[in-house]
Amino acid sequence: MALEIKNLSKTFGDKVILNDFSYSFPDTGAFVIFGDSGIGKTTLLRMISGLDKDYSGKIIGNPVSEISMSFQEYRLFPNLTALENITELSFANASEENINFAMRMLRRLNFSDGDMNLYPDELSGGMKQRVSFVRAVCKRSNILLLDEATKELDKELSDAVLEIIKEESKKRLVILVTHNENDIMHLGARVVKIQ
């Protein structure tokens, strides 16, 4: 198993977010964390990523160096261009091969070469989302975590993102949070329900 979650529980004050949640994920495949709003889906991703360590239970097999994550908030550096936000942060070295790979990924998501040189304050919300997504994909981690990766995208762009996710899920474990049932059907992903 690439990732094993055992008896995970989390509270915020008196509110129970996760209660004794357990699941074993394999090395590869696409898995969708599904449940009502406020049930703890994003919190679960944050715990798997190591960003939230205030919980009881165990998460086994998730060294932070082997995880990449695309957040709902994008978290782009304002002083770096769209392309630099990927190449400077995803790769150990920004070799020509790595830069070309990042550019190909952005082009697949309808970025022109000119768009790649724009700074975050010049990008639309959907463009920021695509940069954040490509940045996470370009980090060659064993586990890819995606939080609402298609939320601001039209169907054409959503389908392009989902195709990339499908390709990545053949090589590594991909865990995503989405409210979009089309995403689940398109991916043929296994649904992991939180109740």
XYZ file of N, CA and C in Angstrom:
585
model
N 0.829 -1.192 0.000
C 0.000 0.000 0.000
C 0.875 1.259 0.000
N 0.528 2.216 -0.866
C 1.275 3.473 -0.915
C 0.936 4.352 0.270
N -0.283 4.270 0.729
C -0.743 5.169 1.789
C -1.799 4.457 2.615
N -1.585 4.427 3.908
C -2.549 3.786 4.796
C -2.967 4.758 5.884
N -4.273 4.911 6.030
C -4.842 5.799 7.039
C -5.549 4.932 8.070
N -5.175 5.117 9.324
C -5.723 4.278 10.387
C -6.368 5.135 11.472
N -7.659 4.957 11.643
C -8.401 5.529 12.767
C -8.162 7.026 12.929
N -8.261 7.734 11.817
C -7.979 9.166 11.827
C -9.179 9.934 12.375
N -8.924 10.789 13.361
C -9.971 11.640 13.940
C -9.444 13.054 14.079
N -10.347 14.025 13.873
C -9.960 15.430 13.916
C -11.140 16.246 14.430
N -10.860 17.174 15.330
C -11.908 18.074 15.821
C -11.426 19.515 15.715
N -12.391 20.419 15.517
C -12.169 21.857 15.650
C -13.040 22.312 16.801
N -12.432 22.548 17.959
C -13.235 22.877 19.133
C -14.133 21.706 19.477
N -15.443 21.960 19.527
C -16.405 20.900 19.828
C -16.881 20.168 18.578
N -16.483 20.652 17.391
C -16.985 20.073 16.145
C -16.090 18.926 15.684
N -16.688 17.775 15.461
C -15.962 16.614 14.942
C -15.898 16.722 13.420
N -14.692 16.751 12.874
C -14.503 16.845 11.422
C -14.340 15.455 10.816
N -13.482 14.660 11.396
C -13.315 13.266 10.981
C -13.416 12.388 12.214
N -14.073 11.251 12.056
C -14.264 10.369 13.204
C -13.869 8.942 12.845
N -12.673 8.536 13.286
C -12.211 7.157 13.147
C -12.212 6.703 11.680
N -11.642 7.538 10.815
C -11.609 7.245 9.378
C -10.391 6.389 9.051
N -10.608 5.309 8.326
C -9.521 4.422 7.897
C -9.688 4.089 6.417
N -8.546 3.996 5.713
C -8.590 3.595 4.307
C -7.174 3.251 3.862
N -7.045 2.238 2.999
C -5.755 1.857 2.432
C -5.757 2.145 0.937
N -4.823 2.982 0.503
C -4.694 3.354 -0.903
C -3.544 2.572 -1.534
N -3.705 2.129 -2.775
C -2.608 1.429 -3.469
C -1.578 2.419 -4.010
N -0.588 1.899 -4.713
C 0.492 2.734 -5.248
C 0.030 3.645 -6.382
N -0.954 3.198 -7.148
C -1.428 3.985 -8.290
C -2.951 3.987 -8.308
N -3.501 4.866 -9.147
C -4.949 4.933 -9.304
C -5.489 6.292 -8.908
N -6.727 6.561 -9.351
C -7.408 7.815 -9.024
C -8.505 7.542 -8.007
N -8.511 8.327 -6.951
C -9.482 8.181 -5.872
C -10.093 9.544 -5.572
N -11.400 9.576 -5.473
C -12.115 10.808 -5.167
C -12.634 10.747 -3.740
N -12.267 11.761 -2.943
C -12.816 11.902 -1.598
C -14.145 12.630 -1.749
N -15.210 12.002 -1.301
C -16.554 12.515 -1.557
C -17.319 12.619 -0.242
N -18.120 13.656 -0.127
C -18.939 13.834 1.065
C -19.530 15.227 1.093
N -20.408 15.475 2.040
C -21.063 16.772 2.158
C -20.051 17.869 2.443
N -20.425 19.113 2.154
C -19.575 20.256 2.494
C -19.343 20.295 3.996
N -18.109 20.610 4.380
C -17.778 20.719 5.795
C -17.496 19.393 6.479
N -17.473 18.305 5.705
C -17.302 16.974 6.308
C -15.824 16.647 6.570
N -14.899 17.439 5.974
C -13.482 17.228 6.252
C -12.648 16.753 5.079
N -13.135 16.950 3.856
C -12.399 16.460 2.678
C -11.070 17.201 2.496
N -11.136 18.526 2.485
C -9.914 19.312 2.347
C -9.002 19.105 3.552
N -9.592 19.012 4.726
C -8.810 18.761 5.940
C -8.052 17.446 5.825
N -8.692 16.431 5.260
C -8.026 15.145 5.069
C -6.814 15.296 4.150
N -6.956 16.032 3.049
C -5.821 16.249 2.158
C -4.691 16.969 2.888
N -5.043 17.955 3.688
C -4.028 18.703 4.442
C -3.295 17.802 5.438
N -4.004 16.857 6.033
C -3.368 15.934 6.956
C -2.446 14.969 6.205
N -2.908 14.453 5.070
C -2.071 13.550 4.271
C -0.797 14.267 3.824
N -0.926 15.549 3.467
C 0.219 16.319 2.968
C 1.197 16.712 4.061
N 0.779 16.595 5.312
C 1.635 16.994 6.425
C 1.449 18.429 6.854
N 0.523 19.155 6.209
C 0.278 20.551 6.582
C -0.510 20.672 7.881
N -1.317 19.677 8.178
C -2.100 19.653 9.422
C -1.673 18.410 10.204
N -1.081 18.627 11.361
C -0.589 17.502 12.163
C -1.361 17.351 13.464
N -2.439 18.118 13.608
C -3.220 18.103 14.845
C -4.401 17.138 14.696
N -4.115 15.854 14.865
C -5.145 14.823 14.731
C -4.718 13.601 15.531
N -5.663 12.693 15.717
C -5.322 11.402 16.310
C -5.457 10.332 15.234
N -4.757 9.221 15.415
C -4.712 8.177 14.408
C -3.372 8.208 13.692
N -3.255 7.422 12.638
C -1.983 7.310 11.927
C -2.173 7.453 10.426
N -1.184 8.092 9.804
C -1.077 8.132 8.342
C 0.299 7.561 8.017
N 0.304 6.435 7.317
C 1.548 5.708 7.053
C 1.848 5.763 5.552
N 3.086 6.118 5.231
C 3.511 6.094 3.832
C 3.386 7.423 3.126
N 3.476 8.528 3.880
C 3.333 9.835 3.230
C 4.454 10.808 3.588
N 5.731 10.470 3.277
C 6.761 11.481 3.508
C 6.464 12.714 2.670
N 6.607 13.884 3.295
C 6.236 15.134 2.624
C 6.967 15.299 1.299
N 8.193 14.804 1.209
C 8.968 14.937 -0.030
C 8.352 14.157 -1.183
N 7.476 13.215 -0.885
C 6.858 12.382 -1.921
C 5.415 12.780 -2.223
N 5.037 13.992 -1.814
C 3.666 14.461 -2.028
C 3.691 15.816 -2.717
N 2.815 15.995 -3.698
C 2.577 17.317 -4.259
C 1.084 17.590 -4.184
N 0.735 18.877 -4.048
C -0.665 19.224 -3.832
C -1.030 20.492 -4.584
N -2.207 20.474 -5.166
C -2.807 21.661 -5.770
C -3.940 22.113 -4.855
N -3.836 23.340 -4.359
C -4.787 23.878 -3.386
C -5.925 24.614 -4.079
N -7.027 24.792 -3.366
C -8.115 25.622 -3.874
C -7.676 27.077 -4.001
N -6.731 27.523 -3.126
C -6.348 28.939 -3.078
C -5.229 29.297 -4.048
N -4.705 28.340 -4.785
C -3.670 28.516 -5.826
C -2.270 28.740 -5.266
N -2.086 29.694 -4.345
C -0.789 29.921 -3.687
C 0.352 30.165 -4.668
N 0.140 31.070 -5.586
C 1.176 31.434 -6.550
C 2.032 32.573 -6.005
N 3.321 32.568 -6.345
C 4.219 33.632 -5.922
C 4.044 34.836 -6.843
N 3.721 36.013 -6.298
C 3.382 37.167 -7.142
C 4.533 37.683 -7.986
N 5.778 37.423 -7.567
C 6.938 37.945 -8.301
C 7.475 36.974 -9.349
N 6.775 35.843 -9.542
C 7.177 34.868 -10.558
C 6.105 34.781 -11.636
N 6.520 34.593 -12.885
C 5.561 34.415 -13.969
C 4.839 33.073 -13.812
N 3.833 32.876 -14.628
C 3.094 31.603 -14.589
C 4.061 30.425 -14.766
N 4.926 30.507 -15.774
C 5.869 29.417 -16.021
C 6.873 29.278 -14.881
N 7.381 30.395 -14.376
C 8.347 30.344 -13.275
C 7.729 29.770 -12.001
N 6.432 30.022 -11.778
C 5.760 29.448 -10.613
C 5.792 27.929 -10.654
N 5.930 27.386 -11.849
C 6.035 25.928 -11.997
C 7.501 25.499 -11.949
N 8.315 26.079 -12.815
C 9.686 25.586 -12.969
C 10.558 25.856 -11.744
N 10.334 26.966 -11.065
C 11.160 27.301 -9.901
C 10.782 26.489 -8.667
N 9.553 25.940 -8.654
C 9.066 25.295 -7.442
C 8.854 23.792 -7.584
N 8.721 23.290 -8.791
C 8.403 21.868 -8.984
C 9.622 21.002 -9.235
N 10.673 21.594 -9.774
C 11.825 20.811 -10.196
C 13.039 21.094 -9.313
N 13.845 20.074 -9.083
C 15.098 20.269 -8.348
C 16.033 21.172 -9.150
N 15.965 21.059 -10.479
C 16.708 21.994 -11.332
C 15.848 22.310 -12.549
N 15.891 23.569 -12.943
C 15.070 24.018 -14.071
C 15.826 23.766 -15.374
N 16.029 22.487 -15.691
C 16.712 22.112 -16.928
C 15.814 22.425 -18.125
N 16.414 22.443 -19.290
C 15.649 22.706 -20.513
C 14.555 21.655 -20.691
N 14.878 20.413 -20.369
C 13.885 19.336 -20.476
C 12.696 19.587 -19.547
N 12.977 19.991 -18.313
C 11.902 20.255 -17.359
C 11.065 21.462 -17.771
N 11.726 22.508 -18.231
C 11.003 23.701 -18.680
C 10.105 23.355 -19.861
N 10.626 22.581 -20.805
C 9.827 22.183 -21.974
C 8.634 21.327 -21.564
N 8.823 20.458 -20.576
C 7.712 19.634 -20.091
C 6.621 20.524 -19.496
N 7.013 21.484 -18.664
C 6.037 22.395 -18.063
C 5.302 23.196 -19.136
N 6.019 23.640 -20.150
C 5.395 24.399 -21.235
C 4.396 23.533 -22.001
N 4.754 22.281 -22.255
C 3.826 21.370 -22.952
C 2.551 21.176 -22.136
N 2.710 21.027 -20.828
C 1.538 20.845 -19.965
C 0.642 22.076 -20.003
N 1.242 23.255 -19.939
C 0.449 24.486 -19.989
C -0.248 24.637 -21.340
N 0.454 24.298 -22.418
C -0.169 24.385 -23.748
C -1.372 23.445 -23.855
N -1.280 22.279 -23.228
C -2.419 21.347 -23.231
C -3.642 21.971 -22.561
N -3.391 22.952 -21.691
C -4.479 23.609 -20.968
C -4.716 25.025 -21.489
N -4.463 25.194 -22.802
C -4.789 26.419 -23.545
C -4.010 27.658 -23.122
N -2.790 27.500 -22.640
C -1.907 28.641 -22.404
C -1.103 28.904 -23.670
N -1.064 30.163 -24.085
C -0.151 30.549 -25.161
C 1.226 30.809 -24.546
N 2.241 30.925 -25.402
C 3.567 31.238 -24.892
C 3.557 32.585 -24.177
N 2.765 33.525 -24.686
C 2.650 34.827 -24.032
C 2.013 34.725 -22.656
N 0.992 33.873 -22.539
C 0.324 33.685 -21.238
C 1.305 33.191 -20.179
N 2.254 32.371 -20.604
C 3.198 31.780 -19.649
C 4.088 32.830 -18.995
N 4.215 34.000 -19.644
C 5.054 35.080 -19.113
C 4.278 36.095 -18.283
N 2.992 35.837 -18.070
C 2.183 36.732 -17.246
C 2.414 36.447 -15.763
N 2.267 37.488 -14.948
C 2.376 37.345 -13.493
C 0.993 37.048 -12.915
N 0.932 36.474 -11.712
C -0.359 36.070 -11.140
C -1.437 37.150 -11.148
N -1.058 38.419 -10.916
C -2.094 39.465 -10.900
C -2.621 39.787 -12.296
N -1.999 39.191 -13.323
C -2.468 39.358 -14.702
C -3.272 38.142 -15.179
N -3.404 37.134 -14.332
C -4.090 35.893 -14.702
C -5.516 35.881 -14.171
N -6.415 35.264 -14.913
C -7.778 35.036 -14.424
C -7.750 33.937 -13.363
N -8.856 33.770 -12.652
C -8.951 32.702 -11.655
C -8.728 31.332 -12.265
N -9.307 31.103 -13.436
C -9.136 29.806 -14.099
C -7.705 29.555 -14.534
N -7.015 30.626 -14.954
C -5.614 30.483 -15.358
C -4.743 30.165 -14.136
N -5.015 30.843 -13.023
C -4.272 30.553 -11.790
C -4.478 29.104 -11.365
N -5.713 28.647 -11.517
C -6.008 27.261 -11.144
C -5.210 26.286 -11.999
N -5.107 26.565 -13.289
C -4.356 25.677 -14.183
C -2.861 25.697 -13.871
N -2.324 26.865 -13.524
C -0.905 26.946 -13.147
C -0.657 26.131 -11.880
N -1.536 26.282 -10.897
C -1.405 25.532 -9.644
C -1.459 24.029 -9.905
N -2.366 23.626 -10.785
C -2.507 22.214 -11.132
C -1.237 21.689 -11.809
N -0.745 22.408 -12.814
C 0.443 21.962 -13.542
C 1.652 21.927 -12.608
N 1.755 22.899 -11.707
C 2.863 22.907 -10.748
C 2.863 21.625 -9.908
N 1.676 21.220 -9.447
C 1.585 19.991 -8.649
C 1.935 18.761 -9.480
N 1.454 18.718 -10.715
C 1.724 17.566 -11.591
C 3.212 17.461 -11.911
N 3.866 18.610 -12.119
C 5.273 18.604 -12.532
C 6.206 18.142 -11.425
N 5.789 18.253 -10.181
C 6.616 17.698 -9.110
C 6.452 16.185 -9.172
N 7.532 15.492 -9.404
C 7.450 14.047 -9.644
C 7.352 13.288 -8.331
N 6.255 13.467 -7.642
C 6.009 12.823 -6.355
C 5.291 11.489 -6.551
N 5.292 10.684 -5.513
C 4.561 9.412 -5.565
C 3.070 9.591 -5.337
N 2.707 10.687 -4.652
C 1.306 10.952 -4.321
C 0.957 12.362 -4.779
N -0.137 12.479 -5.534
C -0.618 13.761 -6.038
C -1.974 14.049 -5.406
N -2.079 15.168 -4.682
C -3.318 15.567 -4.021
C -3.894 16.781 -4.739
N -5.175 16.716 -5.092
C -5.817 17.780 -5.865
C -7.123 18.197 -5.194
N -7.218 19.472 -4.858
C -8.412 19.981 -4.194
C -9.213 20.836 -5.169
N -10.313 20.280 -5.673
C -11.207 20.975 -6.617
C -10.435 21.482 -7.838
N -9.769 20.577 -8.520
C -8.880 20.949 -9.631
C -9.607 21.500 -10.850
N -10.931 21.315 -10.947
C -11.666 21.791 -12.132
C -12.724 22.832 -11.790
N -12.723 23.357 -10.584
C -13.863 24.158 -10.113
C -14.133 25.423 -10.920
N -13.122 26.065 -11.504
C -13.349 27.318 -12.238
C -13.191 27.150 -13.744
N -13.234 25.909 -14.212
C -12.942 25.654 -15.614
C -14.187 25.256 -16.389
N -14.221 25.646 -17.667
C -15.321 25.204 -18.524
C -15.115 23.730 -18.869
N -16.086 23.159 -19.578
C -16.048 21.717 -19.827
C -14.809 21.302 -20.626
N -14.446 22.087 -21.631
C -13.290 21.732 -22.457
C -12.011 21.669 -21.615
N -11.794 22.690 -20.797
C -10.596 22.711 -19.950
C -10.676 21.659 -18.853
N -11.871 21.468 -18.280
C -12.043 20.423 -17.268
C -11.675 19.066 -17.832
N -12.154 18.784 -19.043
C -11.843 17.498 -19.673
C -10.343 17.339 -19.915
N -9.674 18.444 -20.286
C -8.225 18.385 -20.501
C -7.494 18.092 -19.189
N -7.921 18.737 -18.101
C -7.341 18.474 -16.780
C -7.577 17.023 -16.385
N -8.791 16.545 -16.604
C -9.123 15.164 -16.226
C -8.321 14.148 -17.020
N -8.032 14.458 -18.281
C -7.191 13.552 -19.075
C -5.787 13.460 -18.493
N -5.255 14.590 -18.057
C -3.927 14.581 -17.435
C -3.971 13.776 -16.133
N -5.029 13.979 -15.338
C -5.166 13.220 -14.095
C -5.223 11.725 -14.385
N -5.967 11.356 -15.412
C -6.084 9.938 -15.774
C -4.707 9.365 -16.134
N -3.923 10.125 -16.889
C -2.570 9.683 -17.255
C -1.694 9.541 -16.006
N -1.769 10.530 -15.123
C -0.943 10.509 -13.909
C -1.329 9.348 -12.999
N -2.614 9.002 -12.964
C -3.074 7.942 -12.057
C -2.571 6.561 -12.465
N -2.061 6.439 -13.680
C -1.454 5.172 -14.104
C -0.023 5.036 -13.587
N 0.557 6.186 -13.169
C 1.960 6.203 -12.737
C 2.116 6.388 -11.232
N 1.095 6.949 -10.589
C 1.186 7.249 -9.159
C -0.212 7.356 -8.555
N -0.255 7.486 -7.255
C -1.525 7.624 -6.556
C -2.012 9.065 -6.663
N -3.253 9.229 -7.127
C -3.869 10.556 -7.217
C -5.132 10.551 -6.345
N -5.174 11.482 -5.409
C -6.344 11.618 -4.531
C -6.900 13.014 -4.752
N -8.175 13.087 -5.126
C -8.755 14.392 -5.376
C -10.065 14.587 -4.634
N -10.322 15.847 -4.357
C -11.604 16.269 -3.807
C -12.343 16.984 -4.918
N -13.580 16.595 -5.150
C -14.409 17.285 -6.137
C -15.871 17.140 -5.752
N -16.657 18.160 -6.120
C -18.109 18.074 -5.973
C -18.768 17.748 -7.310
N -17.954 17.598 -8.345
C -18.451 17.427 -9.701
C -18.530 15.941 -10.050
N -19.746 15.438 -10.182
C -19.927 14.018 -10.489
C -19.393 13.668 -11.877
N -19.374 14.650 -12.801
C -18.809 14.416 -14.126
C -17.321 14.069 -14.022
N -16.618 14.736 -13.081
C -15.201 14.434 -12.878
C -15.018 12.962 -12.522
N -15.861 12.479 -11.614
C -15.750 11.096 -11.146
C -16.008 10.128 -12.294
N -17.060 10.399 -13.071
C -17.414 9.509 -14.182
C -16.333 9.535 -15.260
N -15.815 10.717 -15.560
C -14.795 10.862 -16.596
C -13.538 10.069 -16.228
N -13.167 10.126 -14.962
C -11.949 9.463 -14.514
C -12.126 7.965 -14.285
N -13.360 7.547 -14.037
C -13.574 6.170 -13.590
C -12.898 5.949 -12.252
N -12.881 6.993 -11.436
C -12.161 6.954 -10.161
C -12.937 6.175 -9.122
N -12.217 5.629 -8.155
C -12.850 4.989 -7.014
C -13.271 6.071 -6.025
N -14.479 5.973 -5.533
C -15.007 6.983 -4.611
C -14.786 6.533 -3.180
N -14.205 7.415 -2.382
C -13.995 7.172 -0.966
C -14.906 8.134 -0.218
N -15.949 7.611 0.415
C -16.929 8.479 1.077
C -16.538 8.755 2.509
N -16.673 10.028 2.883
C -16.521 10.425 4.282
C -17.908 10.745 4.800
N -18.250 10.171 5.942
C -19.592 10.405 6.500
C -19.505 10.974 7.900
